[in-house]
PDB file of C-alpha atoms in Angstrom:
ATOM      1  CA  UNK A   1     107.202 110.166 105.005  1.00  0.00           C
ATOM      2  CA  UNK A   2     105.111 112.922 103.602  1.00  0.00           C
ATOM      3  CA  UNK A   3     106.588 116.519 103.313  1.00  0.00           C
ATOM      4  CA  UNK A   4     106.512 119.435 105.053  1.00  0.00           C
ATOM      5  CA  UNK A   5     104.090 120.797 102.733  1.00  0.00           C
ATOM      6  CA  UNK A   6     101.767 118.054 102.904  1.00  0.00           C
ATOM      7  CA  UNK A   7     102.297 117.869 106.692  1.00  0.00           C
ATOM      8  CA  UNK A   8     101.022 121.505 107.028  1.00  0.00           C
ATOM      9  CA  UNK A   9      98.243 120.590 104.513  1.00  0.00           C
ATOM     10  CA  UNK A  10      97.048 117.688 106.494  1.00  0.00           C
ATOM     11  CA  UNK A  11      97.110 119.611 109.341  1.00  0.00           C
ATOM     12  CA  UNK A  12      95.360 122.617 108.071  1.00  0.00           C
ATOM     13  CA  UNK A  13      92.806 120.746 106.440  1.00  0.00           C
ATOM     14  CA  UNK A  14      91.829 119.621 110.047  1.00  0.00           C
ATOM     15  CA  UNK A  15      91.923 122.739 111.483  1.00  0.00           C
ATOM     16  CA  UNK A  16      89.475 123.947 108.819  1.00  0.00           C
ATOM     17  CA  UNK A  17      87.612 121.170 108.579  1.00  0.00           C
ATOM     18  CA  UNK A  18      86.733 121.359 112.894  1.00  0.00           C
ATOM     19  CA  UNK A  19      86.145 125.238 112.549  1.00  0.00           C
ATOM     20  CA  UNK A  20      84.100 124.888 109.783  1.00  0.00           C
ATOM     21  CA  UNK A  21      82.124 122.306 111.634  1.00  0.00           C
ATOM     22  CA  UNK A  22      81.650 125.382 113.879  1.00  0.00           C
ATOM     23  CA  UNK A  23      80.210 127.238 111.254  1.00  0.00           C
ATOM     24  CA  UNK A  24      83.442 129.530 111.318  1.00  0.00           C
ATOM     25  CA  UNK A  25      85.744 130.438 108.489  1.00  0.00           C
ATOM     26  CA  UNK A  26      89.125 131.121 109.189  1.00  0.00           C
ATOM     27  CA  UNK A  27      91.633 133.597 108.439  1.00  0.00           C
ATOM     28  CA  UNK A  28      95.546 132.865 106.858  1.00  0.00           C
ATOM     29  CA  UNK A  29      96.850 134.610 110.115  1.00  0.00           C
ATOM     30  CA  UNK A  30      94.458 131.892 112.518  1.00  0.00           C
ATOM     31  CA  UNK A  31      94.952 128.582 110.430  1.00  0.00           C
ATOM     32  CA  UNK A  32      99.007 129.504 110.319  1.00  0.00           C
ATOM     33  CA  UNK A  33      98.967 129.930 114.123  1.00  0.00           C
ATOM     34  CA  UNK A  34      97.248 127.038 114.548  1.00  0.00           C
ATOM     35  CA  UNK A  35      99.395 124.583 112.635  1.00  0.00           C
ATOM     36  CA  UNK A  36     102.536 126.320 113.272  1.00  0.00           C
ATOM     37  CA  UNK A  37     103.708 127.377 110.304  1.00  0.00           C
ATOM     38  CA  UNK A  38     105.121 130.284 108.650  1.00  0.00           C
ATOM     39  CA  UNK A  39     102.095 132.843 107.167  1.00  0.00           C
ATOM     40  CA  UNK A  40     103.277 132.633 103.715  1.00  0.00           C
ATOM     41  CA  UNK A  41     104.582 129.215 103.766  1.00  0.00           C
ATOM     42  CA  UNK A  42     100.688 128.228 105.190  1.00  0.00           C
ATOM     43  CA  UNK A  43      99.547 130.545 102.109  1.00  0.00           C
ATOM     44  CA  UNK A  44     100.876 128.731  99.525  1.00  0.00           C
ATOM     45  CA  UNK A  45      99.791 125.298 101.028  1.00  0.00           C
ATOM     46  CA  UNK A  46      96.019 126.800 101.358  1.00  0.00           C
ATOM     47  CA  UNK A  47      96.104 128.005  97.653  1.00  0.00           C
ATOM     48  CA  UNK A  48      97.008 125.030  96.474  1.00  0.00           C
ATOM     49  CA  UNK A  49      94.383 123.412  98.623  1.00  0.00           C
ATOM     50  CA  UNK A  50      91.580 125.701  97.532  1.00  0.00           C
ATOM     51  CA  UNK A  51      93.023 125.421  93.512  1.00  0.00           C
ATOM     52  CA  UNK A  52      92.142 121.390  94.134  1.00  0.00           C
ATOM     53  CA  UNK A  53      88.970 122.425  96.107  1.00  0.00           C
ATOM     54  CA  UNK A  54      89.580 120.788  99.240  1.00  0.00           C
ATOM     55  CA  UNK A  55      88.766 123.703 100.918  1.00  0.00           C
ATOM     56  CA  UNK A  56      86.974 127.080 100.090  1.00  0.00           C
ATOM     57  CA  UNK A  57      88.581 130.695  99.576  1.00  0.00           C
ATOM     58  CA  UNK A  58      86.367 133.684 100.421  1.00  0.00           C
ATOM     59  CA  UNK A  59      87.844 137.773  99.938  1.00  0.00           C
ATOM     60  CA  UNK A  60      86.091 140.451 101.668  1.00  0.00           C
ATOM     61  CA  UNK A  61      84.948 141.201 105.223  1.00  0.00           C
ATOM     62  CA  UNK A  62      83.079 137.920 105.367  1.00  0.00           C
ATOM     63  CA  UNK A  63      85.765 135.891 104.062  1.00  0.00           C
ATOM     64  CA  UNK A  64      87.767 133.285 105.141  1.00  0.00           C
ATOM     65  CA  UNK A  65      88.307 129.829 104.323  1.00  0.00           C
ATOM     66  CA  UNK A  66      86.031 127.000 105.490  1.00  0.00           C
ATOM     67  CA  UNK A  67      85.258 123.544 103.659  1.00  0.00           C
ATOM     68  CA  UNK A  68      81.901 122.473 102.873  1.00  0.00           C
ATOM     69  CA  UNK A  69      80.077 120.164 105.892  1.00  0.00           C
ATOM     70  CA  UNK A  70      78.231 118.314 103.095  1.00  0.00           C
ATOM     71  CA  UNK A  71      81.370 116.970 101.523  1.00  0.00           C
ATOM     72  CA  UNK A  72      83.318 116.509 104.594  1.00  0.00           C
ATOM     73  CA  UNK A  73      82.099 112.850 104.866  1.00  0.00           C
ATOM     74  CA  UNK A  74      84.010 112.101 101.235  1.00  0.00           C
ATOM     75  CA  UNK A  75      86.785 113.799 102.130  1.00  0.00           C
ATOM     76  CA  UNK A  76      90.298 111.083 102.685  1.00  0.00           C
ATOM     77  CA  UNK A  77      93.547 111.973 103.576  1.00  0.00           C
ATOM     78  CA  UNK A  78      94.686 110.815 100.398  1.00  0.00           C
ATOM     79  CA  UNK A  79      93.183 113.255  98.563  1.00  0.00           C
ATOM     80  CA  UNK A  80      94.738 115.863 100.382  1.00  0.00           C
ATOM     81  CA  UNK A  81      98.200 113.620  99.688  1.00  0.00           C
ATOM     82  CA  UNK A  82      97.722 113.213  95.993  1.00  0.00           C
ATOM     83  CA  UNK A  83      97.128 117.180  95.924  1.00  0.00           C
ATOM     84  CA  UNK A  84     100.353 117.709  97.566  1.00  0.00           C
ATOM     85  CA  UNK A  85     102.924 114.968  97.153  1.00  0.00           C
ATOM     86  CA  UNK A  86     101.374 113.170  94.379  1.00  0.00           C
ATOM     87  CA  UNK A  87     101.270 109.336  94.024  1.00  0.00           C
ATOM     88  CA  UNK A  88     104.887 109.174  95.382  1.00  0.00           C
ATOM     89  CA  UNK A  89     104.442 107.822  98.406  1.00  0.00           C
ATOM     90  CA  UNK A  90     102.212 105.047  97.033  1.00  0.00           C
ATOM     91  CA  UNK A  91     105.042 103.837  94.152  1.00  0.00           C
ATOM     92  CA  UNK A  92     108.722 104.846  95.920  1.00  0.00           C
ATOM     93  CA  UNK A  93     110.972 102.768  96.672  1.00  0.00           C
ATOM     94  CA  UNK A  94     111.887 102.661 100.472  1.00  0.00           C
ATOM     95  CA  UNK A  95     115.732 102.978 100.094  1.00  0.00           C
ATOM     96  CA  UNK A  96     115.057 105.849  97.868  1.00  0.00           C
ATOM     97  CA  UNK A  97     116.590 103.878  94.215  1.00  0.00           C
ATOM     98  CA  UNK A  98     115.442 104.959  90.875  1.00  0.00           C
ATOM     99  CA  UNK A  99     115.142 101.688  89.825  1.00  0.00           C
ATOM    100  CA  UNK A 100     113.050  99.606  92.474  1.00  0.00           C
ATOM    101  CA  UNK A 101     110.419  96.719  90.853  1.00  0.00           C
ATOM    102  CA  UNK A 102     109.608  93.768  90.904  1.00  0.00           C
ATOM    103  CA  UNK A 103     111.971  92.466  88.491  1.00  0.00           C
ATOM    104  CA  UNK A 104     114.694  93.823  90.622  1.00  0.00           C
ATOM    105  CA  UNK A 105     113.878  95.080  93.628  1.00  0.00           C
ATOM    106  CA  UNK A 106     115.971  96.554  96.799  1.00  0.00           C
ATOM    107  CA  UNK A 107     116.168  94.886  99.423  1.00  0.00           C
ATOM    108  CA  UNK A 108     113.674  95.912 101.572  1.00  0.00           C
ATOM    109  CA  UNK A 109     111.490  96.090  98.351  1.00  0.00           C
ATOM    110  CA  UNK A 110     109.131  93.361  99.591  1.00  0.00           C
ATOM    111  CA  UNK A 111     108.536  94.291 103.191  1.00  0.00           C
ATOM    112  CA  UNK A 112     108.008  97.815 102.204  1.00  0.00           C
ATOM    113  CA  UNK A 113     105.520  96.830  99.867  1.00  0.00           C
ATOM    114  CA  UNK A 114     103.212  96.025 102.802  1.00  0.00           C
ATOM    115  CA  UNK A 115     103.689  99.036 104.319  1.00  0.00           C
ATOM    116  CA  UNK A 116     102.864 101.004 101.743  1.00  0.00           C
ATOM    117  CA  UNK A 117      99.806  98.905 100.847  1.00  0.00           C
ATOM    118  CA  UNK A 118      98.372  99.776 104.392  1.00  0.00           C
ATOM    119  CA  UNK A 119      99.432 103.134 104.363  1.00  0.00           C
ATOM    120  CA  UNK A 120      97.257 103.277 101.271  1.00  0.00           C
ATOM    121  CA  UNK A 121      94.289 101.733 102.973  1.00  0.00           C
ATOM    122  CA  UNK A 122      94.775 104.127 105.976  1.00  0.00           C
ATOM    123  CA  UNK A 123      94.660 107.364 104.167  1.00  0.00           C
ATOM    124  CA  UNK A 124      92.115 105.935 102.095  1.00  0.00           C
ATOM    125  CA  UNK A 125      89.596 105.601 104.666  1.00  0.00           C
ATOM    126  CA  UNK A 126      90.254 107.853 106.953  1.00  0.00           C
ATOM    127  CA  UNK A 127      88.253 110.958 106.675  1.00  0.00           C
ATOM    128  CA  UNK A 128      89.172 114.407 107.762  1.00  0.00           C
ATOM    129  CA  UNK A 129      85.726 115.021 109.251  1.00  0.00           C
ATOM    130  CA  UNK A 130      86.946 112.144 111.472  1.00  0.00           C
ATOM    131  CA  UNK A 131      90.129 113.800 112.336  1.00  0.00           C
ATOM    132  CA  UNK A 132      88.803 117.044 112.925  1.00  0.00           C
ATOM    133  CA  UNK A 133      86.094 115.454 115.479  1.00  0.00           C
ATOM    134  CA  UNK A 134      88.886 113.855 117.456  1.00  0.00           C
ATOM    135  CA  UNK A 135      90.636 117.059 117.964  1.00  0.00           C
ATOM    136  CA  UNK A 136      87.450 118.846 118.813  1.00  0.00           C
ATOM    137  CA  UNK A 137      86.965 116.136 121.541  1.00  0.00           C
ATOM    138  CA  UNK A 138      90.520 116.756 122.490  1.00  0.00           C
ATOM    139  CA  UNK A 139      91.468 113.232 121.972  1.00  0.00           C
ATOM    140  CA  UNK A 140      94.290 114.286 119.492  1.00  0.00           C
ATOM    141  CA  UNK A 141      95.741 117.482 118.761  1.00  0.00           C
ATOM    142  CA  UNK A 142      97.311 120.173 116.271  1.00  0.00           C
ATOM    143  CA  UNK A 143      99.798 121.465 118.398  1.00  0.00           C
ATOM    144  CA  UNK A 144     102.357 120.341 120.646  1.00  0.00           C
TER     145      UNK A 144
END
């Protein structure tokens, strides 16, 4: 559904998020471990991230990268989506057909509508502060 990319970006956006909620930042080499990707892979993800300014870039020996408590209320998954993937997910057609619309659609054009209307909703309004406070709980998780 969403790419690797964005999957790594979701998840590192959580992992983030929670340690920043810890007043921590958190280095390439930690957040890559964490969400189990490759270092550079997990670099380009995070710069493109911090370029958007979903989450914050620091150099130095107090650097790191955090994301700002204060705006971790606002923060969707969608936004994280839209800085990733785009608005593909929300307009594509579920078979994968160039030409997919109303006037002629595929033939799961209708159901998959629906989906992707509550898929919408979902990333929409759920916030990564939220996410991040399950995993802290340890009532989802980052790694399997």
């Amino acid at each position: 559904m969403f790419s690797k990319a964005c999957e790594y970006g979701i998840r590192a956006s959580i992992y983030i998020a929670e340690q920043s909620q810890l007043d921590r930042k958190v280095s390439l080499k930690e957040v890559a471990d964490a969400i189990e990707s490759p270092a550079a892979y997990t670099s380009k993800i995070l710069q493109l991230l911090s370029r958007h300014k979903i989450i914050l870039s620091g150099k130095g020996p107090t650097g790191g990268f955090s994301m700002d408590n204060y705006e971790l209320d606002k923060l969707n998954l969608s936004t994280i989506v839209q800085a990733i993937d785009g608005d593909d997910i929300y307009v594509g057609c579920g078979l994968g057909l160039s030409k997919c619309n109303e006037k002629e659609p595929c033939p799961v054009h209708n159901q998959f509508k629906l989906i992707r209307a509550e898929l919408k909703k979902m990333l929409e309004t759920t916030t990564i502060k939220s996410l991040a406070e399950d995993v802290e709980k340890g009532l989802t998780f980052l790694r399997r």
